[in-house]
Short mmCIF file of C-alpha atoms in Angstrom, two decimals:
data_model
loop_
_atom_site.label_atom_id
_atom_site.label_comp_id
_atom_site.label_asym_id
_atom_site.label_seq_id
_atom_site.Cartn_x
_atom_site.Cartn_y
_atom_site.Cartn_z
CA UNK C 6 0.00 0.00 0.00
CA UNK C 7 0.98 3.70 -0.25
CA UNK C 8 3.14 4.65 2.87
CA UNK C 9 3.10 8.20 2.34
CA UNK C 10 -0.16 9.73 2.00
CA UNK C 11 -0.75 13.10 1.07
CA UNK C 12 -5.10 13.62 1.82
CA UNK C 13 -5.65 16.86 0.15
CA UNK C 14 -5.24 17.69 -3.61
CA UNK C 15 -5.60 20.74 -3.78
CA UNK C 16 -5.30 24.22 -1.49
CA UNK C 17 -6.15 27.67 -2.69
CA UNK C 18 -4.76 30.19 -0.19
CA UNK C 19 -4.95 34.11 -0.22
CA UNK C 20 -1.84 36.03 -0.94
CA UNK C 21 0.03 36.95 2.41
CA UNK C 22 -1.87 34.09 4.04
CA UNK C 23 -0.21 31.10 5.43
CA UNK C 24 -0.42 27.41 3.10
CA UNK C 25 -0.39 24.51 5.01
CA UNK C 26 0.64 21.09 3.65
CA UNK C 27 -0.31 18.05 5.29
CA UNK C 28 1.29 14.20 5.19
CA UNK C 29 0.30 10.75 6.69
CA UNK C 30 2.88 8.11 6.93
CA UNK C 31 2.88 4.28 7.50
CA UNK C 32 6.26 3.03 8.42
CA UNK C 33 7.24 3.27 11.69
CA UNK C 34 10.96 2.92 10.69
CA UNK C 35 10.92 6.42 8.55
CA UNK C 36 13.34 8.61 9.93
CA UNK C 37 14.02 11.09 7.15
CA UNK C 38 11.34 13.65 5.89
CA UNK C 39 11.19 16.35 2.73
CA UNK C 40 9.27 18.11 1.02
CA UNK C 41 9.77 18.80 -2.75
CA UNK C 42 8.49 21.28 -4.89
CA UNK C 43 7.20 20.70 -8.51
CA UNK C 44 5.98 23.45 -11.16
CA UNK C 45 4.49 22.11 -14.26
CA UNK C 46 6.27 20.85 -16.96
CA UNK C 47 9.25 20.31 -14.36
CA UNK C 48 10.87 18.11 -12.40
CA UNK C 49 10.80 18.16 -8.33
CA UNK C 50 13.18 20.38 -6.30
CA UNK C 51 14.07 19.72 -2.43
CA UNK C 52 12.44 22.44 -0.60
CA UNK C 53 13.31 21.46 2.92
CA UNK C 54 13.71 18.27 4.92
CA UNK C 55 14.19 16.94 8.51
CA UNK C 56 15.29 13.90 10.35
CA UNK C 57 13.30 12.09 13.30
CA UNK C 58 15.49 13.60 16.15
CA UNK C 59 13.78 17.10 15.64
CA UNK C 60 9.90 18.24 15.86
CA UNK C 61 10.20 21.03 13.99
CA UNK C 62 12.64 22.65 11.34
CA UNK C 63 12.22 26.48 9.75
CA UNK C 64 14.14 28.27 6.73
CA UNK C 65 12.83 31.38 6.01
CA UNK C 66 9.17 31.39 5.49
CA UNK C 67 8.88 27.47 5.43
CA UNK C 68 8.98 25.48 8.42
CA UNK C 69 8.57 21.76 8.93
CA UNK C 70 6.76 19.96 11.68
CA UNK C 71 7.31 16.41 12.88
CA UNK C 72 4.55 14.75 14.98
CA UNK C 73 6.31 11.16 15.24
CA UNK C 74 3.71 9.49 17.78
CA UNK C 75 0.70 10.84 15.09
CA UNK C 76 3.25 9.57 12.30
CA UNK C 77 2.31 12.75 10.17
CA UNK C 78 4.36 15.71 8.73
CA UNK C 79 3.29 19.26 7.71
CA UNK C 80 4.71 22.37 5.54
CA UNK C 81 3.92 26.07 6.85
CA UNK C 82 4.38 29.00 4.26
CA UNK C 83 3.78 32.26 5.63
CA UNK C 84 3.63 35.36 3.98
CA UNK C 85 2.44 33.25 0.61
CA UNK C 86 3.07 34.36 -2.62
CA UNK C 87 2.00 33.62 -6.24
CA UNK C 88 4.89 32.00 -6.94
CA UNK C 89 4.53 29.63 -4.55
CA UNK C 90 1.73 27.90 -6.52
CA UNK C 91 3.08 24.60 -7.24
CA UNK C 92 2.76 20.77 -6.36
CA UNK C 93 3.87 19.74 -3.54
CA UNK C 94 5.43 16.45 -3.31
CA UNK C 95 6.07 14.97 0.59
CA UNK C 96 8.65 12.19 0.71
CA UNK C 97 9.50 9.80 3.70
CA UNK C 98 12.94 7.83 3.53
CA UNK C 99 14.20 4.70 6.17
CA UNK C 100 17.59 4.42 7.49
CA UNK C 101 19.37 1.74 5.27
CA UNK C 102 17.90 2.00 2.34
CA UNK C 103 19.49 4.92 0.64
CA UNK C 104 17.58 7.19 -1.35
CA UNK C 105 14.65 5.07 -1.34
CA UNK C 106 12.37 7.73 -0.83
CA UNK C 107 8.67 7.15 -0.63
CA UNK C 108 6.83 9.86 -2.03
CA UNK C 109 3.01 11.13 -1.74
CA UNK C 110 1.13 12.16 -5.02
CA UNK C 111 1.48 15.60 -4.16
CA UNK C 112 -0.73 18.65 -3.37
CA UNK C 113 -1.93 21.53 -5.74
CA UNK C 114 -1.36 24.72 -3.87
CA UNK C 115 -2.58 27.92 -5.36
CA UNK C 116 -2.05 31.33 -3.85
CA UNK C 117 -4.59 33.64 -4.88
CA UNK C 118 -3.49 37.69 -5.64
CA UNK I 29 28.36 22.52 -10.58
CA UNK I 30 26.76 19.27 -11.08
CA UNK I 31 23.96 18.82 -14.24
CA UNK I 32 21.93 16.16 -15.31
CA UNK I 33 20.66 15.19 -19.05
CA UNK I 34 17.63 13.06 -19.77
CA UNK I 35 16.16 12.32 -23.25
CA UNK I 36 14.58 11.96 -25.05
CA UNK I 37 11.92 14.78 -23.55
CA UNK I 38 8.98 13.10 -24.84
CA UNK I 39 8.43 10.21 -26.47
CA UNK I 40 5.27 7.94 -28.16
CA UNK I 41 5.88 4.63 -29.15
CA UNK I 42 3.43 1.50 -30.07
CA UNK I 43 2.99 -1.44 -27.51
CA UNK I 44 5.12 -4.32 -28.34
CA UNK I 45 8.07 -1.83 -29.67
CA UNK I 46 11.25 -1.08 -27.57
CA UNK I 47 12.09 1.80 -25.33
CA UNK I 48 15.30 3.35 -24.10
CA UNK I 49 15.53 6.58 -22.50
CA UNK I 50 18.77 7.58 -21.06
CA UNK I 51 20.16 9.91 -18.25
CA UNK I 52 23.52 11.83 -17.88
CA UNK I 53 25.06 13.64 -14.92
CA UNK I 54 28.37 15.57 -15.35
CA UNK I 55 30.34 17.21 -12.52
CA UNK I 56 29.72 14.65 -10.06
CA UNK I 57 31.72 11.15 -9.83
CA UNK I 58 30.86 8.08 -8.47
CA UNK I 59 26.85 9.48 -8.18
CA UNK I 60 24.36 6.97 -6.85
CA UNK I 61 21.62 7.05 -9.78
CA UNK I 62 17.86 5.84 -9.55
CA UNK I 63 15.19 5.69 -11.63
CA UNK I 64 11.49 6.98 -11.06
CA UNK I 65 8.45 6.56 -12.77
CA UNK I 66 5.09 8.39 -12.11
CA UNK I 67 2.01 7.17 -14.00
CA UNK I 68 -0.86 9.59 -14.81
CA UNK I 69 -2.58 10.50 -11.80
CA UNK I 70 -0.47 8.26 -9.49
CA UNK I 71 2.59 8.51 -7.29
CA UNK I 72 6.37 8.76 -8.00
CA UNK I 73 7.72 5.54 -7.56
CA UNK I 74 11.39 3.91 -7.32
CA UNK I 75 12.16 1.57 -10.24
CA UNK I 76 15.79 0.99 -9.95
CA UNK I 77 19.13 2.18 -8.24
CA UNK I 78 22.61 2.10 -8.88
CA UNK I 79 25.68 2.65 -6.50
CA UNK I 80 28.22 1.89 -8.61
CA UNK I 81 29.10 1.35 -12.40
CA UNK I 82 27.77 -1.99 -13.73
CA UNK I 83 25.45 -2.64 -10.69
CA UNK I 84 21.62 -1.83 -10.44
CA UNK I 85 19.21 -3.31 -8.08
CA UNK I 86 15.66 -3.15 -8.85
CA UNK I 87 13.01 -2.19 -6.84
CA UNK I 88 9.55 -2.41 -8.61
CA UNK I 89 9.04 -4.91 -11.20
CA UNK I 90 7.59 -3.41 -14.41
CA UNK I 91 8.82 -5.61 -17.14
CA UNK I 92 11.79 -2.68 -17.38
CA UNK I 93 15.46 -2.84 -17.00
CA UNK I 94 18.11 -0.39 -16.35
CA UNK I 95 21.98 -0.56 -16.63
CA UNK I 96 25.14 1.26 -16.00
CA UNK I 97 27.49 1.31 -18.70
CA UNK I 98 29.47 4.45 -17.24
CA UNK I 99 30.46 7.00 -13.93
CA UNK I 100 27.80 9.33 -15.26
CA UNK I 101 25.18 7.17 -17.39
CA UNK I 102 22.32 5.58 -16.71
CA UNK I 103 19.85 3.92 -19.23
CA UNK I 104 15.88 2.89 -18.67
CA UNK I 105 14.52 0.11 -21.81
CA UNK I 106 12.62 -2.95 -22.72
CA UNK I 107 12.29 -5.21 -25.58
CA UNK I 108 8.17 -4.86 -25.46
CA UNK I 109 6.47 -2.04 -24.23
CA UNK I 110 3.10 -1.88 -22.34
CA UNK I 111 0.24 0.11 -22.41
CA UNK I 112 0.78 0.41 -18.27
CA UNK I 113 4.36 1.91 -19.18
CA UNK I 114 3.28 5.22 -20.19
CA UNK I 115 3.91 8.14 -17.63
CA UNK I 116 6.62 10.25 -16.65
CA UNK I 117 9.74 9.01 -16.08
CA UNK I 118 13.27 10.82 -14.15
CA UNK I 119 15.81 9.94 -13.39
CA UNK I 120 17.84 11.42 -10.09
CA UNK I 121 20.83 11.20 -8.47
CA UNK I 122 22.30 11.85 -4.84
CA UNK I 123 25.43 11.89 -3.29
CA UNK I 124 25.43 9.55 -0.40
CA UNK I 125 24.56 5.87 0.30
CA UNK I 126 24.78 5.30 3.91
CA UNK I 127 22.34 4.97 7.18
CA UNK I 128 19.78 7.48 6.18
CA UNK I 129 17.99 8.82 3.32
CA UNK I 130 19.98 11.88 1.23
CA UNK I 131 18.46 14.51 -1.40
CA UNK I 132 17.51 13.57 -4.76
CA UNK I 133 18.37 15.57 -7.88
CA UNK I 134 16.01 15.46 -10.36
CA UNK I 135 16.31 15.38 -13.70
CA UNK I 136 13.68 17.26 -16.32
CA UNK I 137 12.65 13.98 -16.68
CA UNK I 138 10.51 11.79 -20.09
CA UNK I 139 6.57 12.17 -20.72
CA UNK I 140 6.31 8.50 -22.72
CA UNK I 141 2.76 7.62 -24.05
CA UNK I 142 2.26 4.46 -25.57
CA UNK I 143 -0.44 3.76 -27.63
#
């Protein structure tokens, strides 16, 4: 089954308001967490990740929360802008394995003028 | 800085005929390469990985293969295509194999429809 599961499509947020991203995982061994960033017609980008041993991790206007007992993940943009509309792709990776990253089918944020 | 090449950028092909798409990164040695493959409407999935020239593990079966001839190349074919083949296929590469999971670098990756 899918072990990373992203439960909303879609999110249409005003300009200057703050997106939120959510992510469900399965595997109780993940201990590695990203989020990438996809505009059409391209290919995904790491935006920002973060290991088990923190809750939460922030660069600039993004910041990453880790709820490890819940086993779900979440991406905070303040201050949104239009260029932020994008798919976002979350991504959960196991220690051992590499690269093996399981990804989510991504959410459709747009950020309204 | 490091790049990486994919082609071709799109292809269509007939079911039954063969595929081979192929993936370059320059400026990095001794990459660990993978390929992904996303069908319409579905998730990004692993299909292969490579940590060294000449070695490539598979890790969904899809009636593909992949080899490493060089460093810096990495090739995705088949003899027979499927219908279930078509989607979007990149190729990526990272610097580390170890304990934990590392960033991937995406290429700009092949839309493949077959018909």
């Amino acid at each position: 089954g899918q072990q990373v599961k992203q439960s909303s499509p879609s999110l249409t947020v005003q300009e200057g308001g703050i997106s939120i991203l959510n992510c469900d995982y399965e595997n109780d061994m993940f201990d590695y967490f990203a989020w990438y960033k996809k505009y059409p017609d391209n290919s995904p980008t790491l935006l920002i990740s973060v290991r088990s041993n923190v809750d939460k991790r922030e660069d600039g206007r993004l910041t990453v929360f880790l709820n490890k007992s819940g086993k779900h993940f979440s991406l905070h943009i303040t201050a949104s802008q239009p260029e932020d509309t994008a798919v976002y792709l979350c991504a959960a990776g196991e220690q051992g394995t590499g690269s093996k990253l399981s990804f989510g089918k991504g959410a459709k944020l747009t950020v309204s003028p | 800085a490091q790049t990486i090449h994919q082609w071709p950028v799109a292809e269509i092909k007939a079911v039954g005929s063969p595929l081979s798409l192929g993936c370059t990164i320059k400026g990095k040695s001794s990459p660990n390469l993978y390929w992904y493959w996303q069908a319409t409407g579905g998730t990004l999935q692993q299909l292969f990985y490579s940590i060294t020239v000449g070695q490539v593990e598979s890790v969904v079966q899809l009636n593909l293969s992949a080899s490493r001839p060089k460093d810096d190349q990495f090739i995705l074919s088949t003899e027979k295509l499927l219908l279930s083949h078509s989607g979007f296929y990149l190729c990526a590469w990272s610097l580390h194999w170890g304990g934990s999971a590392e960033t991937l670098y995406f290429g700009s990756g092949t839309r493949l429809t077959v018909l």
